[in-house]
Amino acid sequence: MARSRAKNILIIGAGPTQIGRDTESEAAAVQIIKNFAETDRNLFYVTSDANSVIPRLDVDVKFIEAELTVNSLIQILRENEIDVILPVAGNTVALQLSEQLNESGILKELNVRTLGVTTTTIHNINNPELMNRVLKHIKEPTIPTTVVENVTDALRFAKRVGFPVLIKPIASLTKTNRIKCDNEHQLMEMLESAFKVSITNQVAVEKSVVGYKEIEMIVIRDAEGSKLLINGGENFNPIGVHSGDSIIFSPTQTLTDVEFQSLRTAALKIAEILKIKGVCHVQFALDPTDGKHFITRINPFFDRSSAFAARATGYPIANVVAKILMGQNLREIKLSGVQRHDSLALIEPVMDHIAVRFPTWSFASFKNANQQLNTRMKSTGSVMAFGRSAEEALQKAIRSVDSTTAAEQAALDESQLSEAQLINVLIHPRAGEVYYLLEAIRRGYTVDELAKMTHIDAFYFYKLRHLVKLEQRLRDNRFDMAALQEAKYFGFGDTQIAHLWQVRSDEVRDFRIKKAHVFATYKGVEPTAGEFPYLTNTYYSTFEDEDEAVRTTGKKILVLGTANSQVGTNSAAEYTTFQTIQRCQKLGYKVILINNNPNALTLIPDLADKIYLEPLTVENCLNIIHQEKPDKIIAQGKWEIVTQLVLRNVQVEQLPVSRTTRSENIEADYMGVISSINGSINLFGVVGIDEDNMFIPIEVSEALKVKVDPLIKNANQHITNNGIYSVIIKENMHQLQIVSVVPLAVQDLPFLSFAFDQDFAGIITEITLNGSSKIENHPIIQGDYRYSHVYPYTQFGLKKPQNPPFSLAIGAEFQSIK
Amino acid sequence: MEKEIMDAMAMKRALTRITYEIIERNKGVEDIVLIGIKTRGVFIAKRIAERLKQLENFDIPVGELDIAEYRDDQRNSAEPRSTKANSSLAKLDLKDRKVILIDDVLYTGRTIRAAMDAIMDINRPAQISLAVLVDRGHRELPIRADFVGKNIPTAQNEKINVFVREIDNEDVVLLEN
Amino acid sequence: MADRYLILEDGSVFKGKAFGSRATTFGEVVFTTVMTGYQQVITNQIYHNQIIVFSEPTIGAVGIDRASYESVDPTCKGVIVRDVAAVSINRRRRLSLDEYLKRQNIPGISGIDTRALIKKLRSTGTIKGSIIDPVKDLEHAFDQLRAIVLTNQQVNQVSTPKAFPNPGNGKNVVVVDLGLKYGILRQLSQRDCNVTVLGYSATADSIFSLDPDGVIISTGPGNPRDLPPEVIEMIQIVERNIPLFAIGLGHEAFAIANGCEIMELSSEHHGSNHPILSVITDEIMYASHGQGFTVDPNSVDRNDLIVTHYDLIDHSVQGLRHRDFPAFSVQFFPDSSPGPTEATELFDEFMEMMTRGGR
């Protein structure tokens, strides 16, 4: 059946960042939009994320800020005569909305289609029972589950599928969780209370896969059914710990070929039966004793796993998928980096490095939160690292963790732990588990003991034990060249070595470079493992023979990236870096970026000219500066590193944005945003501040203007440097007065950029690099919205306080004030 | 009770093999005309033609045949036959061609006999052969398939249901009893 | 761990650490990009006379599994890798890779910048190399390496000297062993075939005397042009009479038997990352490759043969089928050990071909 060609395409975003959702969806959306912009389709992007970069892209896309609800979407569909909705760049939010839209009948009524994933598939994904039916149809095992009305049936079932089992009362009078029963006795005990709370006297019993290996597979399929595996990832923790809170290794480290191929085949079969056009992430539980698997999750959209897969392999997943969505097939799509005439995107990625994703936490800021790891995700960000051995990749990941989280770790002095505390962590994993595991090895726990207690594969303990041995060798052999060389080869940082030698890190660096002649070498990240000549712009460091990185020519700038998402600056920091990179390029710089957040917007291909996917540490910065000899270095925040670099005579331009958020306690009524350049002040506009200390863009009335203007002129006395400032104004008895004038805060920057239709981050970048920037005023973007912070209290199981500090916000969203 | 006899993979394989066998037994494919018996035989014929096109880069003509008018067990033989139903077939030049009749299931043989009658009404090919996806036995006429996807011995009271993705959304052969 | 050197014909030296046997070894250095299934690769007899470089940085974690041998006595000359891991706990009963290579007298070297090595091999093509103990007089070692002449009688060395059965209750299949990969036997066992494996010198008569429903010509090592002419003649007779399925070296022999020329690949291709086009269904699939030679596409007589499969990256011929007989062949390994499973379907195709009973 021939369909009319889609004209108006609506991309549904994922909303604000929060736990479990970093900027990966938007990163995918940006790439899709850039690809589609080359066609004649009209693009629309809807989100409630106030930190979205989409409004500031240089391509034709209509940005719609709206609440992500069915009703608001229906209105958008009607108003914009949408033909097609694209739900794959908006995580589960977009998928669920699409399901609701479909159920509401509006898609049929308006003849709107979905792209990338069919409404039937969306329906199946949203209904576990239907999904099980589909899996049975393709002869894929499903987790055995049943509903029983008496103890005998429950016991019979449990014996058949094997303990442990999970039970949950059906139609429960009280809120109940699934309870794990390890044996017959426990099951009988738990059933008794479960039957009591069930109105229908029924209990669901399910085989438990807790303790199984958790594996993820990422596949791509096109419209004609060609499909390939991108990569597999293996969780360090077995099932029981949320995959987002586990360290993940890619490629898989402990699977046999038979196991690996059975998962690959299953993932491809699922993409086929669900008729996926694009990317699909399939999550598996793998029984470590017999290699049998169950499917635990199917994500037919861009998520953190596909983002990690793209970074880990160097395969440009989002660009390829964008072309598939535009109607091309895999055999027509070129793999852009391969330096030969035939370079199909059908080349299955292979890896000659190991990539690790590592969770980062914010428990220092949420002291009351329970740090125990379970099936609810608690990490607020992640980092990734590459190495040529599992040890090296893991060491680099540990060092990738930003300084605030590292401080958290430093506060944990493992050697002070009592044996009982340590054992408790071994059995009940908690945030920062790997540090405890290392301590356990130092205390003489054997690999077998640890593997038994934690259900983590012994492979990893051999690797950790190797690290502890290297640590000991370093301790015993201060300033020993061979020990140093081996330690560097397996990923030890200069600072770690300095700590073990009890010297300053500069002494280690001097010794390493001048005496031992041990230097970092850089390897390209590309998906053919060296089989083909490949042009890549992404590199990682190791300590081997060949160095592949070639010094960038021309005018170049090194940008210190945002690293892992943190509460406070959150995705606003990534927004700012994104804009900084774009402005630097407009100013004629080639941008060299150091960053290590797998979900980062700034790591998409085709943005930075060169990427060092490396831990943001002083050592790495110095190595890269030595390698690249940049004309300028620019940073936003990252004070600890910048201070260290400055101490070593490296000049770093710091973006004049405030990391400290507006003081929430100051009662204020208005905030003006001004630029001050060489003594001349320009007012971009004024926002009203409501009772929650949040902004509402307002049109400045003549009356208000008359009052504000003289105040703004006075603002100059508070300002010494060129830049963008917020002027906080209080109204007292109809008199306006300035409360404070401070550099624009990172958190406020994206929203204000949107409201005033300005590229504040770009302007600030240009002022930083060139001393000034051309300023133009634009009309304020009016609307019935404000911006509000998003906090992770619920995920931590905490009650949200009355006025939580902005520094704990994990995202920001547009809110309707109608 | 339904039992899956062939899944999509097995169907694909069977059509692939039939295609290769057609090449093996016919020196050159230039003289061949495929005629699919409505409804599902037509889709099978088209798929074989696609495969031949892939391999030989040659467009094999495909005709569609409706044999309702020719069934000896369903029609009053006193009435004159209408050839309208097969007008598309009449456009094909069958004279001195090698016709391969294609159907989904071979059972009593009456359908095939009717099909041969219909073809002879139109023109006189050099040769007629028969390809079927499933041969379930119980012939009532001396007819034998030259190309068989799968032999499935059945009981008289059982039913073979062939589903094709073009109209049934799925490729599968089920045995119902 | 003791130091070891890897030296190459072109004069380069790589320093690494010993694992496996400590013998000095010589062989052609080839690289593979497969990421799982190192045991299947190491025990595959196509690597006779060759030293295998793994691009995957860590191997060894799953040990040596009793069900994953591709031959009992592997004949590769060495293993080169970045890192060797200890065997993980749930594979407890298994032998470690290190111990296995010691028992098989195969040397390994770890700690090599394998990415740099592979990039070098990509441009030099297949060259000779040697794994040696550190020596002062490297010149002497290079002289020895350059003087080594590797045998071209590889099939003779790896093919079974005596016929042996692999019983089953189904179709009767003769496998002609040119350097057999057990994955082929596993696939036939799964289909309950009654198999007899014959050595490479089996004649058509000796095959016919077993009254097989089908014949498989197996994979094997080396240059197909070095095969004895009797093997080619045997294929020419058998293909006319019995359904035939030829794989790897067998495919190259089948091509020669039907008038094709064989070319050397500039760089050997080992891995499962290239898309293969199945021409008849116009579908893409993946399978393990392990080839140093390929059929010259210009030499394929289209009156006799159909090209059924292509590699979409290097456009090499990956499958052939005879127009007049039920006989077909593939260059890649359809048995999926190691590697993707989609091509195992070709064994089903072979089964159905036998069911039809040939002509």
Coordinates of N, CA and C in Angstrom, one line a residue, chain B:
Chain B
M1 N -7.1 -28.6 17.5 CA -5.7 -28.6 17.7 C -5.0 -28.2 16.4
E2 N -4.1 -27.2 16.5 CA -3.2 -26.8 15.4 C -1.8 -27.1 15.7
K3 N -1.1 -27.6 14.6 CA 0.3 -27.9 14.8 C 1.1 -27.2 13.7
E4 N 2.2 -26.5 14.1 CA 3.0 -25.8 13.1 C 3.8 -26.8 12.3
I5 N 3.6 -26.8 11.0 CA 4.3 -27.8 10.1 C 5.5 -27.1 9.5
M6 N 5.3 -25.9 9.1 CA 6.4 -25.1 8.5 C 6.4 -23.7 9.1
D7 N 7.5 -23.2 9.5 CA 7.6 -21.8 9.9 C 8.1 -21.0 8.8
A8 N 8.2 -19.7 9.0 CA 8.6 -18.8 7.9 C 10.0 -19.2 7.3
M9 N 10.9 -19.6 8.2 CA 12.2 -20.0 7.7 C 12.1 -21.3 6.8
A10 N 11.3 -22.2 7.2 CA 11.2 -23.5 6.4 C 10.5 -23.2 5.1
M11 N 9.5 -22.3 5.1 CA 8.8 -21.9 3.9 C 9.8 -21.2 2.9
K12 N 10.6 -20.4 3.5 CA 11.6 -19.6 2.7 C 12.6 -20.6 2.0
R13 N 13.0 -21.6 2.9 CA 14.0 -22.6 2.4 C 13.3 -23.4 1.3
A14 N 12.1 -23.8 1.5 CA 11.4 -24.7 0.5 C 11.3 -23.9 -0.9
L15 N 11.0 -22.7 -0.8 CA 10.8 -21.9 -2.1 C 12.2 -21.7 -2.7
T16 N 13.2 -21.5 -1.9 CA 14.6 -21.4 -2.4 C 15.0 -22.7 -3.2
R17 N 14.7 -23.8 -2.5 CA 15.1 -25.1 -3.1 C 14.3 -25.4 -4.4
I18 N 13.0 -25.1 -4.4 CA 12.2 -25.3 -5.6 C 12.8 -24.4 -6.7
T19 N 13.2 -23.2 -6.4 CA 13.7 -22.3 -7.4 C 15.0 -23.0 -8.1
Y20 N 15.9 -23.5 -7.2 CA 17.1 -24.1 -7.7 C 16.7 -25.3 -8.5
E21 N 15.7 -26.1 -8.1 CA 15.4 -27.3 -8.8 C 14.8 -26.9 -10.2
I22 N 14.1 -25.8 -10.3 CA 13.5 -25.4 -11.6 C 14.7 -25.1 -12.5
I23 N 15.7 -24.4 -11.9 CA 16.9 -24.1 -12.8 C 17.6 -25.4 -13.2
E24 N 17.7 -26.3 -12.3 CA 18.4 -27.6 -12.6 C 17.7 -28.3 -13.7
R25 N 16.4 -28.4 -13.7 CA 15.7 -29.2 -14.7 C 15.4 -28.5 -16.0
N26 N 15.5 -27.2 -16.0 CA 15.3 -26.5 -17.2 C 16.5 -25.8 -17.7
K27 N 17.0 -26.2 -18.8 CA 18.2 -25.5 -19.3 C 17.8 -24.1 -19.7
G28 N 18.2 -23.2 -19.0 CA 17.8 -21.8 -19.2 C 16.3 -21.6 -18.8
V29 N 16.1 -20.3 -18.3 CA 14.7 -20.0 -17.8 C 13.9 -19.2 -18.7
E30 N 14.5 -18.9 -19.9 CA 13.8 -18.0 -20.8 C 12.5 -18.4 -21.3
D31 N 12.2 -19.7 -21.4 CA 11.0 -20.2 -21.9 C 9.9 -20.4 -20.8
I32 N 10.3 -20.2 -19.6 CA 9.4 -20.5 -18.5 C 8.3 -19.5 -18.2
V33 N 7.1 -20.0 -18.0 CA 6.0 -19.1 -17.5 C 5.5 -19.7 -16.2
L34 N 5.4 -18.9 -15.1 CA 4.9 -19.4 -13.9 C 3.4 -19.0 -13.8
I35 N 2.6 -20.0 -13.5 CA 1.2 -19.7 -13.3 C 0.7 -20.1 -11.9
G36 N 0.4 -19.1 -11.1 CA -0.1 -19.4 -9.8 C -1.6 -19.6 -9.7
I37 N -2.0 -20.6 -8.9 CA -3.4 -20.8 -8.8 C -3.9 -20.0 -7.6
K38 N -5.0 -19.2 -7.9 CA -5.5 -18.3 -6.9 C -6.0 -19.1 -5.6
T39 N -5.8 -18.6 -4.5 CA -5.3 -17.3 -4.1 C -3.8 -17.4 -3.8
R40 N -3.4 -18.4 -2.9 CA -2.1 -18.3 -2.3 C -1.0 -18.8 -3.3
G41 N -1.4 -19.6 -4.3 CA -0.5 -20.1 -5.3 C 0.1 -18.9 -6.1
V42 N -0.7 -17.9 -6.2 CA -0.2 -16.7 -6.9 C 1.0 -16.0 -6.2
F43 N 0.8 -15.9 -4.9 CA 1.9 -15.3 -4.1 C 3.2 -16.2 -4.1
I44 N 2.9 -17.5 -4.0 CA 4.1 -18.4 -4.1 C 4.8 -18.2 -5.4
A45 N 4.0 -18.2 -6.5 CA 4.6 -18.0 -7.8 C 5.4 -16.7 -7.9
K46 N 4.8 -15.7 -7.4 CA 5.5 -14.4 -7.4 C 6.9 -14.5 -6.7
R47 N 6.8 -15.2 -5.5 CA 8.1 -15.3 -4.8 C 9.1 -16.1 -5.5
I48 N 8.7 -17.1 -6.2 CA 9.7 -17.9 -7.0 C 10.2 -17.1 -8.1
A49 N 9.3 -16.3 -8.7 CA 9.8 -15.4 -9.8 C 10.8 -14.4 -9.3
E50 N 10.5 -13.9 -8.1 CA 11.5 -12.9 -7.5 C 12.9 -13.6 -7.4
R51 N 12.9 -14.8 -6.9 CA 14.1 -15.5 -6.7 C 14.8 -15.8 -8.0
L52 N 14.1 -16.2 -9.0 CA 14.7 -16.4 -10.3 C 15.3 -15.1 -10.9
K53 N 14.6 -14.0 -10.6 CA 15.0 -12.7 -11.1 C 16.4 -12.4 -10.4
Q54 N 16.4 -12.7 -9.1 CA 17.7 -12.4 -8.3 C 18.8 -13.2 -8.9
L55 N 18.6 -14.4 -9.2 CA 19.7 -15.3 -9.6 C 20.0 -15.1 -11.1
E56 N 19.0 -14.9 -11.9 CA 19.3 -14.9 -13.4 C 19.1 -13.6 -14.0
N57 N 18.7 -12.6 -13.2 CA 18.4 -11.3 -13.7 C 17.5 -11.3 -14.9
F58 N 16.5 -12.1 -14.8 CA 15.5 -12.3 -15.9 C 14.1 -12.2 -15.4
D59 N 13.2 -11.5 -16.0 CA 11.9 -11.4 -15.5 C 11.0 -12.5 -16.1
I60 N 10.7 -13.4 -15.2 CA 9.8 -14.6 -15.6 C 8.4 -14.1 -15.6
P61 N 7.6 -14.3 -16.6 CA 6.2 -13.9 -16.6 C 5.4 -14.8 -15.5
V62 N 4.6 -14.1 -14.8 CA 3.8 -14.8 -13.8 C 2.3 -14.5 -14.1
G63 N 1.5 -15.6 -14.3 CA 0.1 -15.5 -14.6 C -0.7 -15.9 -13.3
E64 N -1.9 -15.4 -13.3 CA -2.8 -15.8 -12.2 C -4.0 -16.6 -12.7
L65 N -4.3 -17.7 -12.1 CA -5.3 -18.5 -12.6 C -6.4 -18.8 -11.6
D66 N -7.6 -18.5 -12.0 CA -8.8 -18.8 -11.1 C -9.5 -20.0 -11.7
I67 N -9.5 -21.1 -10.9 CA -10.0 -22.3 -11.5 C -11.4 -22.6 -11.1
A68 N -12.1 -21.6 -10.4 CA -13.5 -21.9 -9.9 C -14.4 -22.5 -11.0
E69 N -14.2 -21.9 -12.2 CA -15.1 -22.3 -13.3 C -14.8 -23.7 -13.8
Y70 N -13.7 -24.3 -13.4 CA -13.2 -25.6 -14.0 C -13.4 -26.7 -13.1
R71 N -13.7 -26.5 -11.8 CA -13.7 -27.6 -10.8 C -14.8 -28.6 -11.2
D72 N -14.5 -29.8 -11.5 CA -15.5 -30.8 -11.8 C -16.4 -31.1 -10.7
D73 N -16.0 -30.9 -9.5 CA -16.8 -31.2 -8.3 C -17.6 -30.0 -7.8
Q74 N -17.5 -28.9 -8.4 CA -18.2 -27.7 -7.9 C -19.1 -27.0 -8.9
R75 N -19.2 -27.6 -10.0 CA -19.8 -26.8 -11.1 C -20.7 -27.7 -11.9
N76 N -21.8 -27.2 -12.4 CA -22.7 -27.9 -13.2 C -22.1 -27.8 -14.7
S77 N -21.6 -29.0 -15.2 CA -20.9 -29.0 -16.4 C -21.7 -28.6 -17.6
A78 N -23.0 -28.5 -17.4 CA -23.9 -28.1 -18.5 C -23.7 -26.6 -18.9
E79 N -23.4 -25.8 -17.9 CA -23.2 -24.4 -18.2 C -21.9 -24.1 -19.0
P80 N -22.0 -23.1 -19.9 CA -20.8 -22.8 -20.6 C -19.8 -22.1 -19.6
R81 N -18.5 -22.4 -19.8 CA -17.5 -21.8 -18.9 C -17.2 -20.3 -19.3
S82 N -17.0 -19.6 -18.2 CA -16.7 -18.2 -18.5 C -15.1 -18.1 -18.5
T83 N -14.6 -17.4 -19.4 CA -13.1 -17.2 -19.4 C -12.7 -15.9 -18.9
K84 N -13.7 -15.1 -18.5 CA -13.4 -13.8 -18.0 C -12.4 -13.8 -16.8
A85 N -12.7 -14.8 -15.9 CA -11.9 -14.8 -14.7 C -10.4 -14.9 -15.0
N86 N -10.1 -15.4 -16.1 CA -8.7 -15.6 -16.4 C -8.2 -14.8 -17.6
S87 N -8.8 -13.6 -17.7 CA -8.4 -12.7 -18.8 C -6.9 -12.3 -18.7
S88 N -6.4 -12.2 -17.5 CA -5.0 -11.7 -17.3 C -4.1 -12.8 -17.9
L89 N -4.5 -14.0 -17.8 CA -3.7 -15.1 -18.3 C -3.7 -15.1 -19.8
A90 N -4.8 -14.8 -20.4 CA -4.9 -14.8 -21.8 C -3.9 -13.9 -22.5
K91 N -3.5 -12.9 -21.7 CA -2.5 -11.9 -22.3 C -1.1 -12.6 -22.4
L92 N -0.9 -13.6 -21.6 CA 0.4 -14.3 -21.7 C 0.5 -15.2 -22.9
D93 N 1.6 -15.2 -23.5 CA 1.8 -16.1 -24.7 C 2.3 -17.4 -24.1
L94 N 1.4 -18.4 -24.1 CA 1.8 -19.7 -23.5 C 2.3 -20.7 -24.6
K95 N 2.0 -20.3 -25.8 CA 2.3 -21.3 -26.9 C 3.8 -21.7 -26.9
D96 N 4.1 -23.0 -26.9 CA 5.4 -23.5 -26.9 C 6.3 -23.1 -25.7
R97 N 5.6 -22.6 -24.6 CA 6.3 -22.2 -23.4 C 6.3 -23.4 -22.5
K98 N 7.2 -23.4 -21.5 CA 7.2 -24.4 -20.4 C 6.5 -23.7 -19.3
V99 N 5.3 -24.2 -19.0 CA 4.4 -23.7 -18.0 C 4.7 -24.4 -16.7
I100 N 4.9 -23.7 -15.6 CA 5.0 -24.3 -14.3 C 3.8 -23.8 -13.5
L101 N 2.9 -24.8 -13.2 CA 1.7 -24.5 -12.4 C 2.2 -24.4 -10.9
I102 N 1.7 -23.5 -10.2 CA 2.1 -23.4 -8.8 C 0.9 -23.2 -7.9
D103 N 0.9 -24.1 -6.8 CA -0.2 -24.0 -5.8 C 0.4 -24.2 -4.4
D104 N -0.4 -23.9 -3.4 CA 0.1 -24.0 -2.1 C 0.0 -25.5 -1.6
V105 N -1.2 -26.1 -1.8 CA -1.3 -27.5 -1.3 C -1.8 -28.4 -2.4
L106 N -1.1 -29.6 -2.5 CA -1.6 -30.6 -3.5 C -2.3 -31.7 -2.7
Y107 N -3.6 -31.9 -3.0 CA -4.4 -32.9 -2.3 C -5.0 -33.9 -3.2
T108 N -6.3 -33.8 -3.6 CA -6.9 -34.8 -4.5 C -6.4 -34.7 -5.9
G109 N -5.9 -33.6 -6.3 CA -5.4 -33.4 -7.7 C -6.5 -32.8 -8.6
R110 N -7.7 -32.6 -8.0 CA -8.7 -32.0 -8.9 C -8.5 -30.6 -9.3
T111 N -7.9 -29.8 -8.4 CA -7.6 -28.4 -8.7 C -6.6 -28.4 -9.8
I112 N -5.6 -29.2 -9.8 CA -4.6 -29.2 -10.8 C -5.2 -29.6 -12.2
R113 N -6.0 -30.6 -12.1 CA -6.7 -31.0 -13.4 C -7.4 -29.9 -14.0
A114 N -8.2 -29.2 -13.1 CA -9.0 -28.1 -13.6 C -8.1 -27.0 -14.1
A115 N -6.9 -26.8 -13.4 CA -6.0 -25.7 -13.9 C -5.5 -26.1 -15.3
M116 N -5.2 -27.4 -15.5 CA -4.6 -27.8 -16.8 C -5.7 -27.6 -17.9
D117 N -6.9 -27.9 -17.5 CA -8.0 -27.6 -18.5 C -8.1 -26.2 -18.9
A118 N -8.0 -25.3 -17.8 CA -8.1 -23.9 -18.1 C -7.0 -23.4 -19.0
I119 N -5.7 -23.9 -18.7 CA -4.6 -23.5 -19.6 C -4.8 -24.0 -21.0
M120 N -5.2 -25.2 -21.1 CA -5.4 -25.8 -22.5 C -6.5 -25.0 -23.3
D121 N -7.4 -24.4 -22.5 CA -8.5 -23.6 -23.1 C -7.9 -22.4 -23.7
I122 N -6.8 -21.9 -23.1 CA -6.2 -20.6 -23.6 C -5.2 -20.9 -24.7
N123 N -4.3 -21.8 -24.5 CA -3.3 -22.1 -25.5 C -2.7 -23.4 -25.2
R124 N -1.7 -23.8 -26.1 CA -1.1 -25.1 -25.9 C 0.4 -24.9 -25.6
P125 N 0.8 -25.0 -24.3 CA 2.2 -24.9 -24.0 C 3.0 -26.1 -24.4
A126 N 4.3 -26.0 -24.5 CA 5.2 -27.1 -24.8 C 5.2 -28.2 -23.7
Q127 N 5.0 -27.7 -22.5 CA 5.1 -28.6 -21.4 C 4.5 -27.9 -20.1
I128 N 3.8 -28.8 -19.3 CA 3.3 -28.2 -18.0 C 3.9 -29.1 -16.9
S129 N 4.5 -28.4 -16.0 CA 4.9 -29.1 -14.7 C 4.3 -28.5 -13.5
L130 N 4.5 -29.1 -12.4 CA 3.7 -28.7 -11.2 C 4.6 -28.5 -10.0
A131 N 4.5 -27.3 -9.3 CA 5.3 -27.1 -8.1 C 4.3 -26.8 -7.0
V132 N 4.4 -27.4 -5.8 CA 3.5 -27.1 -4.7 C 4.4 -26.9 -3.4
L133 N 3.9 -26.1 -2.6 CA 4.6 -25.9 -1.3 C 4.4 -27.1 -0.4
V134 N 3.2 -27.7 -0.4 CA 2.9 -28.9 0.5 C 2.2 -29.9 -0.3
D135 N 2.7 -31.2 -0.2 CA 2.0 -32.3 -0.8 C 1.4 -33.1 0.4
R136 N 0.1 -33.2 0.5 CA -0.5 -33.9 1.7 C -1.0 -35.2 1.4
G137 N -0.9 -35.7 0.1 CA -1.3 -37.0 -0.2 C -2.8 -37.1 -0.6
H138 N -3.4 -38.3 -0.6 CA -4.8 -38.6 -0.9 C -5.2 -38.2 -2.3
R139 N -4.4 -38.5 -3.3 CA -4.7 -38.2 -4.6 C -5.9 -39.0 -5.1
E140 N -6.8 -38.3 -5.9 CA -7.9 -39.0 -6.5 C -7.7 -39.1 -8.0
L141 N -6.6 -38.5 -8.5 CA -6.3 -38.5 -10.0 C -4.8 -38.8 -10.1
P142 N -4.4 -39.3 -11.3 CA -3.0 -39.7 -11.5 C -2.2 -38.4 -11.8
I143 N -2.0 -37.6 -10.7 CA -1.2 -36.4 -10.8 C -0.1 -36.4 -9.8
R144 N 1.1 -35.9 -10.2 CA 2.3 -35.9 -9.3 C 3.0 -34.6 -9.5
A145 N 3.4 -34.1 -8.3 CA 4.1 -32.8 -8.4 C 5.6 -33.0 -8.8
D146 N 6.1 -32.1 -9.6 CA 7.5 -32.2 -10.0 C 8.4 -31.5 -9.0
F147 N 7.9 -30.5 -8.3 CA 8.7 -29.8 -7.3 C 7.8 -29.7 -6.0
V148 N 8.4 -30.2 -5.0 CA 7.6 -30.3 -3.7 C 8.4 -29.5 -2.6
G149 N 7.7 -28.6 -1.9 CA 8.4 -28.0 -0.8 C 8.5 -28.9 0.4
K150 N 7.4 -29.6 0.7 CA 7.4 -30.5 1.8 C 6.3 -31.5 1.7
N151 N 6.7 -32.8 1.9 CA 5.6 -33.8 1.9 C 5.1 -33.9 3.3
I152 N 3.8 -33.8 3.5 CA 3.2 -33.9 4.8 C 2.1 -35.0 4.8
P153 N 2.5 -36.2 5.3 CA 1.4 -37.2 5.3 C 0.3 -36.8 6.2
T154 N -1.0 -36.9 5.8 CA -2.1 -36.4 6.6 C -3.2 -37.4 6.6
A155 N -4.0 -37.3 7.6 CA -5.3 -38.1 7.6 C -6.3 -37.3 6.8
Q156 N -7.3 -38.0 6.3 CA -8.4 -37.4 5.5 C -9.1 -36.3 6.3
N157 N -9.3 -36.5 7.6 CA -10.0 -35.5 8.4 C -9.2 -34.3 8.8
E158 N -7.9 -34.3 8.5 CA -7.1 -33.2 8.9 C -7.1 -32.1 7.8
K159 N -6.7 -30.9 8.2 CA -6.7 -29.8 7.3 C -5.3 -29.2 7.3
I160 N -4.9 -28.8 6.1 CA -3.6 -28.0 6.0 C -4.0 -26.6 5.7
N161 N -3.5 -25.7 6.5 CA -3.7 -24.2 6.3 C -2.4 -23.5 6.0
V162 N -2.3 -23.0 4.8 CA -1.1 -22.2 4.4 C -1.4 -20.7 4.6
F163 N -0.6 -20.1 5.3 CA -0.7 -18.6 5.5 C 0.5 -17.9 4.8
V164 N 0.2 -16.9 4.1 CA 1.3 -16.1 3.4 C 1.3 -14.7 3.9
R165 N 2.5 -14.1 4.1 CA 2.5 -12.8 4.7 C 1.8 -11.7 3.8
E166 N 1.7 -11.9 2.5 CA 1.1 -10.9 1.7 C -0.3 -10.6 2.0
I167 N -1.1 -11.7 2.4 CA -2.4 -11.4 2.8 C -2.8 -11.9 4.2
D168 N -1.9 -12.7 4.8 CA -2.2 -13.3 6.1 C -1.3 -12.7 7.2
N169 N -0.4 -11.8 6.8 CA 0.6 -11.1 7.7 C 1.6 -12.1 8.2
E170 N 1.6 -13.3 7.8 CA 2.6 -14.3 8.4 C 2.8 -15.4 7.5
D171 N 4.0 -16.0 7.5 CA 4.3 -17.2 6.7 C 4.3 -18.4 7.6
V172 N 3.3 -19.2 7.5 CA 3.3 -20.4 8.3 C 2.4 -21.4 7.7
V173 N 2.7 -22.7 7.9 CA 1.8 -23.8 7.5 C 1.4 -24.5 8.7
L174 N 0.0 -24.7 8.9 CA -0.5 -25.3 10.1 C -1.3 -26.6 9.7
L175 N -1.2 -27.6 10.6 CA -2.0 -28.8 10.4 C -3.1 -28.8 11.5
E176 N -4.3 -28.8 11.0 CA -5.4 -28.7 12.0 C -6.1 -30.1 12.0
N177 N -6.4 -30.6 13.2 CA -7.2 -31.8 13.3 C -8.2 -31.7 14.5

